[in-house]
Short mmCIF file of C-alpha atoms and ligand atoms in Angstrom, two decimals:
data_model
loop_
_atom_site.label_atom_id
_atom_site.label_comp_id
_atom_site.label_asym_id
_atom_site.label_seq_id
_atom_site.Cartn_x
_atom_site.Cartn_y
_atom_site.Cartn_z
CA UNK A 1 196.10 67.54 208.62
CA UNK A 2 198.79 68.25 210.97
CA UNK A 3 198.14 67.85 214.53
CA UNK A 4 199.18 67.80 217.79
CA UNK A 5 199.17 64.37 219.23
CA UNK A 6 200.21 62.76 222.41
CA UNK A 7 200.25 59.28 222.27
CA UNK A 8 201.02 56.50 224.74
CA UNK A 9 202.53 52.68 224.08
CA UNK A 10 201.71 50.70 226.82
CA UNK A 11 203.78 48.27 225.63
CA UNK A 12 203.65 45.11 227.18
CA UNK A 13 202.47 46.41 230.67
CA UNK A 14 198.95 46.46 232.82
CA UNK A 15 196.48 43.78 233.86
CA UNK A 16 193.51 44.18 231.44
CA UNK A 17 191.49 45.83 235.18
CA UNK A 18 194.42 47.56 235.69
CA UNK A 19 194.43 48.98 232.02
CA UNK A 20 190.82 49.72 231.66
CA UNK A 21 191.30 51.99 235.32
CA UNK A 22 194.48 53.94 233.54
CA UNK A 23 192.31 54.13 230.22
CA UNK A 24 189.14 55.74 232.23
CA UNK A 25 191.44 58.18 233.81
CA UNK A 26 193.09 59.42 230.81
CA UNK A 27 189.30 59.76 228.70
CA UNK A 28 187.95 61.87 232.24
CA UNK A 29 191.13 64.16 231.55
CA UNK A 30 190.62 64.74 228.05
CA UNK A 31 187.33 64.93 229.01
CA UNK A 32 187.79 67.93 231.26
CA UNK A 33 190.52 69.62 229.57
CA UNK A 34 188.30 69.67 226.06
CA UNK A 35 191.23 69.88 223.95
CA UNK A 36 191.48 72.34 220.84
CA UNK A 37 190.58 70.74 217.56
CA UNK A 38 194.08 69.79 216.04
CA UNK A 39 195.05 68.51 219.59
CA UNK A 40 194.59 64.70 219.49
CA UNK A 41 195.40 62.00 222.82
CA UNK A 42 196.21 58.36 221.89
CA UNK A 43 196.72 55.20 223.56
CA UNK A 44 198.13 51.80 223.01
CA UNK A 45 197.55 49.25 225.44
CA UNK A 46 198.13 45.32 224.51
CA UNK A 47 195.97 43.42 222.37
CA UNK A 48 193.83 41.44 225.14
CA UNK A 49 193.23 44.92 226.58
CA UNK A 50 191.44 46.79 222.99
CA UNK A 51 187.68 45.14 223.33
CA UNK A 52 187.85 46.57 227.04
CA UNK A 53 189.83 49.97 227.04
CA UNK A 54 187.43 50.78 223.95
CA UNK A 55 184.35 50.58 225.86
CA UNK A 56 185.80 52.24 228.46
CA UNK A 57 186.83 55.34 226.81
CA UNK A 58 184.94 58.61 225.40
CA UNK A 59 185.83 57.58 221.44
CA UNK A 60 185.75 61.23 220.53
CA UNK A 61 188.11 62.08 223.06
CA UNK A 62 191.03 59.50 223.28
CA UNK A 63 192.04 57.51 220.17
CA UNK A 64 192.68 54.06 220.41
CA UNK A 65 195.62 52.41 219.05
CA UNK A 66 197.11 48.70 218.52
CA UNK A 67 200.80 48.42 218.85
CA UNK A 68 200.55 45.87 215.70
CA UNK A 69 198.87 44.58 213.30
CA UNK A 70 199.48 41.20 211.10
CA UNK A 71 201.05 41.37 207.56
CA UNK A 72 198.36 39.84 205.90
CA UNK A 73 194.86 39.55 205.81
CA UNK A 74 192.69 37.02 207.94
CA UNK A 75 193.17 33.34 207.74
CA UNK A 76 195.81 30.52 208.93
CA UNK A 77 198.66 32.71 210.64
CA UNK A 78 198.54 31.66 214.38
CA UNK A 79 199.04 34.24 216.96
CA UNK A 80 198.56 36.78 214.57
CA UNK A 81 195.75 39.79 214.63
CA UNK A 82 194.76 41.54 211.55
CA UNK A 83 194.13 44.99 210.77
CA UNK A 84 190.42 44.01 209.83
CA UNK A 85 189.90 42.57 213.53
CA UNK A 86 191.55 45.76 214.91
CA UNK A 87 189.08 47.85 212.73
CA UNK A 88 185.94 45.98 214.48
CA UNK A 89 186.71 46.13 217.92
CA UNK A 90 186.99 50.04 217.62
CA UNK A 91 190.73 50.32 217.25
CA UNK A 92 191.18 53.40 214.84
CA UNK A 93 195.23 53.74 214.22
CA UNK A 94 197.94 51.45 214.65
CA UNK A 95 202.07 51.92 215.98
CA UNK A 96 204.28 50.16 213.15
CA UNK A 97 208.23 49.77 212.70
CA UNK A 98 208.70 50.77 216.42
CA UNK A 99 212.43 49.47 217.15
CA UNK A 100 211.45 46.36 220.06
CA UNK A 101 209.11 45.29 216.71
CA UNK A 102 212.45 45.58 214.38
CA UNK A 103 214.91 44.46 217.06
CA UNK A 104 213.24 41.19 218.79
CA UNK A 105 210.79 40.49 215.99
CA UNK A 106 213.01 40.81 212.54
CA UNK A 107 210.52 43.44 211.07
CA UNK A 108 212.12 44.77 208.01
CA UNK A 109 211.01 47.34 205.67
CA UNK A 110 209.19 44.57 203.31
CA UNK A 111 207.22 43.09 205.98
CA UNK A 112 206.18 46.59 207.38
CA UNK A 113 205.49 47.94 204.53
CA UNK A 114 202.94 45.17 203.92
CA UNK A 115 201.79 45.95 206.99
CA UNK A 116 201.13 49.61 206.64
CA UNK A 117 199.46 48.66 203.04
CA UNK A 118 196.61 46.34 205.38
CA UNK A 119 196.50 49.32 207.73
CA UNK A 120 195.09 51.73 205.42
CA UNK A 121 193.00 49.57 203.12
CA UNK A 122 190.83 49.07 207.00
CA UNK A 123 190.72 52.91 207.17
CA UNK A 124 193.48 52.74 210.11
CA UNK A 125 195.77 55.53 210.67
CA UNK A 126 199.47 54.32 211.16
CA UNK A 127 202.19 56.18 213.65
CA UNK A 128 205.22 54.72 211.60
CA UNK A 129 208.09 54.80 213.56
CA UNK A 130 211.50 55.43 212.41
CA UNK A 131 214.96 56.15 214.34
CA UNK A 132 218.87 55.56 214.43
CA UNK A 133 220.64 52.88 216.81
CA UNK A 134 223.31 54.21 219.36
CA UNK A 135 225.79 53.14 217.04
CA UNK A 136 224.80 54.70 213.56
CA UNK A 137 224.13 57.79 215.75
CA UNK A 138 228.20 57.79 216.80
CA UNK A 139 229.09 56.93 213.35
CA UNK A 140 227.80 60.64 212.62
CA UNK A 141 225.58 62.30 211.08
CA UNK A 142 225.85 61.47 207.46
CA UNK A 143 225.30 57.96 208.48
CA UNK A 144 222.40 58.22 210.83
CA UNK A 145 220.09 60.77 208.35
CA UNK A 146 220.52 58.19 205.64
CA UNK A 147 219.32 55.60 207.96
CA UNK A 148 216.81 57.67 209.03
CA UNK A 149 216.17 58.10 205.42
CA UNK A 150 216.13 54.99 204.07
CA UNK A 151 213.35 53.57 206.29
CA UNK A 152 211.34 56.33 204.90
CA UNK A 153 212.54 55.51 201.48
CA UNK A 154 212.02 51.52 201.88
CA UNK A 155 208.24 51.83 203.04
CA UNK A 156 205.63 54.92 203.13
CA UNK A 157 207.72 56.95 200.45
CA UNK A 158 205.93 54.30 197.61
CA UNK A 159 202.57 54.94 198.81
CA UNK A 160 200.39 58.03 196.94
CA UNK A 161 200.18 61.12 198.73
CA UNK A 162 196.95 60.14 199.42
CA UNK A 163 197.71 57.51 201.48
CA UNK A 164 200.77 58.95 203.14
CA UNK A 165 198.06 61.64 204.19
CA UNK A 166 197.37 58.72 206.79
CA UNK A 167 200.81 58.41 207.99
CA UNK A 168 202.10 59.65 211.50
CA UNK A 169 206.05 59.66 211.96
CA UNK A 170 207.23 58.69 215.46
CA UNK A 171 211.34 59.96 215.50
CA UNK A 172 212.30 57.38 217.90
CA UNK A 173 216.04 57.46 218.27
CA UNK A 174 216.67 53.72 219.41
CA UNK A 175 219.08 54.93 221.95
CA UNK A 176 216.82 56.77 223.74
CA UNK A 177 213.96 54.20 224.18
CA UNK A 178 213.85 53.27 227.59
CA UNK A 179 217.19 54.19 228.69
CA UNK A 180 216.47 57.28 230.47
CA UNK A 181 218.68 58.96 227.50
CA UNK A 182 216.65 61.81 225.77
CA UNK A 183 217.69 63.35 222.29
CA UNK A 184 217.87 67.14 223.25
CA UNK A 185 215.75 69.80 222.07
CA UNK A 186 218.26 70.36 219.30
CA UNK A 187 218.70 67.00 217.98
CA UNK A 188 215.20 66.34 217.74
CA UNK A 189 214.33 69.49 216.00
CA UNK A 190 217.32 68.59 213.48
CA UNK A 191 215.94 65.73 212.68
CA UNK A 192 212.70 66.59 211.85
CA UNK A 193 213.74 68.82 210.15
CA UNK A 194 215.62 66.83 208.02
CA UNK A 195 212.35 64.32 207.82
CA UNK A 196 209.84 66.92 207.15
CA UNK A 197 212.58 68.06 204.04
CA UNK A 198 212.30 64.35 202.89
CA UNK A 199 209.02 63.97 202.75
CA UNK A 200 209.08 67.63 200.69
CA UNK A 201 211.13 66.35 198.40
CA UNK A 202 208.80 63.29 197.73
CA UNK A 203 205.46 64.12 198.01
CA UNK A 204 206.31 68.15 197.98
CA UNK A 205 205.78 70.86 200.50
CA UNK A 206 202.26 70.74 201.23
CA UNK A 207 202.45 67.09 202.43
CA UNK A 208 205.64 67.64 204.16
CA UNK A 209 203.83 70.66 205.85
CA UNK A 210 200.92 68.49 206.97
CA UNK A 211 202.70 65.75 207.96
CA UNK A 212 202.10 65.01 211.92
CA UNK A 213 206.00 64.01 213.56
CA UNK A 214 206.16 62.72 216.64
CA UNK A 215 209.11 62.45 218.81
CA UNK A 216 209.83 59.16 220.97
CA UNK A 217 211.89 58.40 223.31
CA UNK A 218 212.54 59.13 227.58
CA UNK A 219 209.99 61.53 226.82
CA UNK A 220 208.59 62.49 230.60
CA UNK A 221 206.43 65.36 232.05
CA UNK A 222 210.07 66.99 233.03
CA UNK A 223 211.60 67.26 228.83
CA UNK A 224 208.20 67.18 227.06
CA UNK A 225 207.51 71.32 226.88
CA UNK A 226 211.07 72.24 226.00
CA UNK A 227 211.05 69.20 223.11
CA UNK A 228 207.67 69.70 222.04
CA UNK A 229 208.30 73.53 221.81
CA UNK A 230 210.39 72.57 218.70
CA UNK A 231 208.88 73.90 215.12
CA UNK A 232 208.93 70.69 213.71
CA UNK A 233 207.83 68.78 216.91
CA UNK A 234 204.62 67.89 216.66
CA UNK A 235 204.06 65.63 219.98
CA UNK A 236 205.40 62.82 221.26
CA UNK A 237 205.14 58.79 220.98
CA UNK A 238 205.51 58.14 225.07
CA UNK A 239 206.48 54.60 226.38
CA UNK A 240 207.05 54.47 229.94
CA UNK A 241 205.49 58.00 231.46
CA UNK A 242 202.16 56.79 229.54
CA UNK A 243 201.93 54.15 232.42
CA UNK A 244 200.66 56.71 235.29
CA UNK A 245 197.53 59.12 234.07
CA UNK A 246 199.12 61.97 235.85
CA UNK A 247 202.67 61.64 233.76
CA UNK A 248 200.91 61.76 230.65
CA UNK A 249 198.42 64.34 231.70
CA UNK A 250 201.35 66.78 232.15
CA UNK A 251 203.08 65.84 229.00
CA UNK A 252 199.06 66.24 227.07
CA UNK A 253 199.73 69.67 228.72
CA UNK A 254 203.44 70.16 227.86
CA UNK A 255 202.41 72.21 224.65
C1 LIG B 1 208.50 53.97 222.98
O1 LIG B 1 208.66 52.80 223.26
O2 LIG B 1 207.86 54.29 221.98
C2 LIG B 1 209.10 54.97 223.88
C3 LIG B 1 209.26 56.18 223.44
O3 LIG B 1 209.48 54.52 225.12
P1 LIG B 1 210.04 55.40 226.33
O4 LIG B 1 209.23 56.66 226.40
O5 LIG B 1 209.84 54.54 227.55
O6 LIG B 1 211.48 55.68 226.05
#
């Protein structure tokens, strides 16, 4: 079903106390602001936070998210966390292919789409994240929509509708991650328009139609109404304004 969603990476950021205290605020908000059904909050703190922020929370208020999740199943992969373990600590979606995943950790298509496949065999939703570097954006248009494309093409395009039902797309134009740069109304409606098109021509217009995109990227309580105001706008993936309740409780409000 498409929805309205709201969700916040925490990235790498917040002492687990510190976490659990922004996680409690944001559940009391939801809390008193009873949201429409359709209207959905998430969050994404770090892995050593989860066990924590989950108790912490109202469950059928604020959805909790992992940032990751291992490309394979449990066993001898050091470091690594698996979907499964997500799935019993009360984690119910997961953030995959976000750029700083792509950029610093080699994440390619193959080994997200792996990924994505562990994700929904553990019942997890998946905001799949997608977007354009500064330069493919400058080498036009033609360029960055086959980019754009291709990372759609490359990983949840092979799954059955059915499964794609469980997809979220984040539009997170890599340019605009952290840099204070914002794609403007326009740019993010053309884009998802152009996504929401793609995903019509592959799984046809009644997926397309229900498909949930998000857009990412120097998204703040001051841009979010005018972006999320966009037909094809369906929320927003939030990195740093997630960090302080009363950011993100404007942008939960922005539409
Ligand atoms: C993100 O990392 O998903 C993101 C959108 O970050 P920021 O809002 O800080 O640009």
């Amino acid at each position: 079903m498409r929805k309205l969603i709201v969700a916040g990476n925490w990235k790498m950021n917040t002492s687990v106390a510190d976490g659990v205290e922004l996680a409690k605020k944001i559940s009391a908000y939801a809390e008193q602001k009873n949201l429409p059904a359709g209207k959905e909050i998430v969050i994404a703190p770090p892995f050593t936070h989860l066990a924590s922020v989950a108790a912490a929370i109202n469950p059928n208020k604020v959805i909790l998210a992992a940032q990751d999740c291992a490309a394979t199943t449990n066993g001898a992969y050091t470091g690594e966390v698996s979907a499964s373990m997500l799935k019993g600590i009360g984690v119910k979606a997961v953030i995959l292919g976000h750029s700083e995943r792509r950029q610093y950790f080699k994440e390619n298509s193959e080994i997200l789409l792996k990924k994505i496949k562990l994700a929904l065999a553990e019942g997890l939703d998946v905001i799949f994240c997608i977007g354009e570097t500064k330069e493919q954006r400058e080498a036009g248009a033609n360029l960055y929509n086959n980019v754009i494309k291709a990372q759609l093409v490359d990983t949840v395009f092979t799954l059955t509708a059915d499964e794609f039902k469980k997809i979220i797309i984040a539009y997170e134009p890599v340019w605009a991650i952290g840099t204070g740069l914002t794609a403007t109304p326009e740019q993010a409606q053309e884009i998802h328009e152009m996504i929401r098109k793609a995903i019509a021509d592959n799984f046809g217009k009644a997926v397309a139609d229900d498909t949930t995109i998000l857009y990412g990227g120097s998204c703040k309580a001051s841009n979010a109404a005018e972006i999320f105001a966009k037909k094809d706008v369906d929320g927003g993936l939030i990195g740093g304004a997630s960090l302080k309740a009363d950011d993100f409780g404007k942008i939960i409000d922005a539409r």
